[in-house]
PDB file of C-alpha atoms in Angstrom:
ATOM      1  CA  UNK B1135     -17.561   6.869 -15.096  1.00 67.00           C
ATOM      2  CA  UNK B1136     -15.073   6.172 -12.336  1.00 71.00           C
ATOM      3  CA  UNK B1137     -16.032   4.968  -8.882  1.00 76.00           C
ATOM      4  CA  UNK B1138     -13.725   6.229  -6.155  1.00 83.00           C
ATOM      5  CA  UNK B1139     -13.342   3.902  -3.178  1.00 88.00           C
ATOM      6  CA  UNK B1140     -12.002   5.181   0.132  1.00 91.00           C
ATOM      7  CA  UNK B1141     -11.008   2.883   2.966  1.00 93.00           C
ATOM      8  CA  UNK B1142     -10.178   3.352   6.620  1.00 93.00           C
ATOM      9  CA  UNK B1143      -6.801   1.852   7.632  1.00 93.00           C
ATOM     10  CA  UNK B1144      -8.583  -0.905   9.566  1.00 93.00           C
ATOM     11  CA  UNK B1145     -10.637  -1.914   6.503  1.00 94.00           C
ATOM     12  CA  UNK B1146      -7.641  -1.751   4.163  1.00 94.00           C
ATOM     13  CA  UNK B1147      -5.648  -3.817   6.646  1.00 94.00           C
ATOM     14  CA  UNK B1148      -8.399  -6.426   6.816  1.00 94.00           C
ATOM     15  CA  UNK B1149      -8.452  -6.674   3.013  1.00 93.00           C
ATOM     16  CA  UNK B1150      -4.671  -7.041   2.843  1.00 93.00           C
ATOM     17  CA  UNK B1151      -4.275  -9.327   5.837  1.00 95.00           C
ATOM     18  CA  UNK B1152      -2.163  -6.673   7.551  1.00 94.00           C
ATOM     19  CA  UNK B1153      -2.623  -4.958  10.886  1.00 95.00           C
ATOM     20  CA  UNK B1154      -4.185  -1.483  10.767  1.00 93.00           C
ATOM     21  CA  UNK B1155      -1.122  -0.139  12.613  1.00 95.00           C
ATOM     22  CA  UNK B1156       1.030  -1.252   9.669  1.00 95.00           C
ATOM     23  CA  UNK B1157      -1.027   0.934   7.353  1.00 94.00           C
ATOM     24  CA  UNK B1158      -0.908   3.820   9.828  1.00 94.00           C
ATOM     25  CA  UNK B1159       2.883   3.485   9.846  1.00 96.00           C
ATOM     26  CA  UNK B1160       2.983   3.716   6.050  1.00 95.00           C
ATOM     27  CA  UNK B1161       0.766   6.801   6.271  1.00 94.00           C
ATOM     28  CA  UNK B1162       2.898   8.461   8.974  1.00 94.00           C
ATOM     29  CA  UNK B1163       6.076   7.811   6.995  1.00 95.00           C
ATOM     30  CA  UNK B1164       4.508   9.551   3.990  1.00 93.00           C
ATOM     31  CA  UNK B1165       4.725   6.453   1.807  1.00 93.00           C
ATOM     32  CA  UNK B1166       0.950   5.985   1.577  1.00 93.00           C
ATOM     33  CA  UNK B1167      -1.095   9.104   0.752  1.00 92.00           C
ATOM     34  CA  UNK B1168      -4.450   9.817   2.394  1.00 92.00           C
ATOM     35  CA  UNK B1169      -7.556  11.824   1.467  1.00 88.00           C
ATOM     36  CA  UNK B1170      -7.058  15.311   2.867  1.00 83.00           C
ATOM     37  CA  UNK B1171      -6.193  16.231   6.427  1.00 82.00           C
ATOM     38  CA  UNK B1172      -9.517  15.437   8.079  1.00 83.00           C
ATOM     39  CA  UNK B1173     -10.435  12.615  10.435  1.00 86.00           C
ATOM     40  CA  UNK B1174     -11.220   9.811  10.006  1.00 89.00           C
ATOM     41  CA  UNK B1175      -8.170   9.080   7.881  1.00 91.00           C
ATOM     42  CA  UNK B1176      -9.217   7.620   4.536  1.00 94.00           C
ATOM     43  CA  UNK B1177      -7.083   5.914   1.911  1.00 94.00           C
ATOM     44  CA  UNK B1178      -8.119   6.130  -1.747  1.00 93.00           C
ATOM     45  CA  UNK B1179      -8.289   2.638  -3.223  1.00 92.00           C
ATOM     46  CA  UNK B1180      -6.325   3.634  -6.353  1.00 92.00           C
ATOM     47  CA  UNK B1181      -3.557   5.132  -4.176  1.00 93.00           C
ATOM     48  CA  UNK B1182      -3.383   1.939  -2.111  1.00 94.00           C
ATOM     49  CA  UNK B1183      -3.140  -0.164  -5.273  1.00 93.00           C
ATOM     50  CA  UNK B1184      -0.375   2.038  -6.706  1.00 94.00           C
ATOM     51  CA  UNK B1185       1.508   1.937  -3.389  1.00 95.00           C
ATOM     52  CA  UNK B1186       1.330  -1.862  -3.226  1.00 94.00           C
ATOM     53  CA  UNK B1187       2.422  -2.277  -6.855  1.00 94.00           C
ATOM     54  CA  UNK B1188       5.381   0.052  -6.257  1.00 94.00           C
ATOM     55  CA  UNK B1189       6.366  -1.928  -3.124  1.00 92.00           C
ATOM     56  CA  UNK B1190       6.123  -5.173  -5.064  1.00 92.00           C
ATOM     57  CA  UNK B1191       8.316  -3.853  -7.897  1.00 91.00           C
ATOM     58  CA  UNK B1192      10.933  -2.444  -5.516  1.00 89.00           C
ATOM     59  CA  UNK B1193      11.162  -5.801  -3.699  1.00 87.00           C
ATOM     60  CA  UNK B1194      12.181  -7.661  -6.866  1.00 86.00           C
ATOM     61  CA  UNK B1195      15.860  -8.546  -7.112  1.00 84.00           C
ATOM     62  CA  UNK B1196      17.675  -9.713 -10.203  1.00 85.00           C
ATOM     63  CA  UNK B1197      19.675 -12.876  -9.758  1.00 87.00           C
ATOM     64  CA  UNK B1198      23.291 -13.116 -10.732  1.00 88.00           C
ATOM     65  CA  UNK B1199      24.519 -15.563 -13.386  1.00 88.00           C
ATOM     66  CA  UNK B1200      25.578 -18.052 -10.702  1.00 89.00           C
ATOM     67  CA  UNK B1201      22.358 -17.788  -8.657  1.00 88.00           C
ATOM     68  CA  UNK B1202      19.023 -19.553  -8.979  1.00 81.00           C
ATOM     69  CA  UNK B1203      15.725 -19.464  -7.176  1.00 73.00           C
TER      70      UNK B1203
END
């Protein structure tokens, strides 16, 4: 049995330590999907997790042979 968690942008922002407007920007750009077209806007927890994992993977950069971190 799967439990589906939906969050408002303000709640998701509080959990992530990000401003709610940041999440609204991701939503408006189409990068972060939402539940339907109705108000209030709700974000499915699994979609938020997938979005964050994708952002994390895309931010990784391979170092060259003469570079170190």
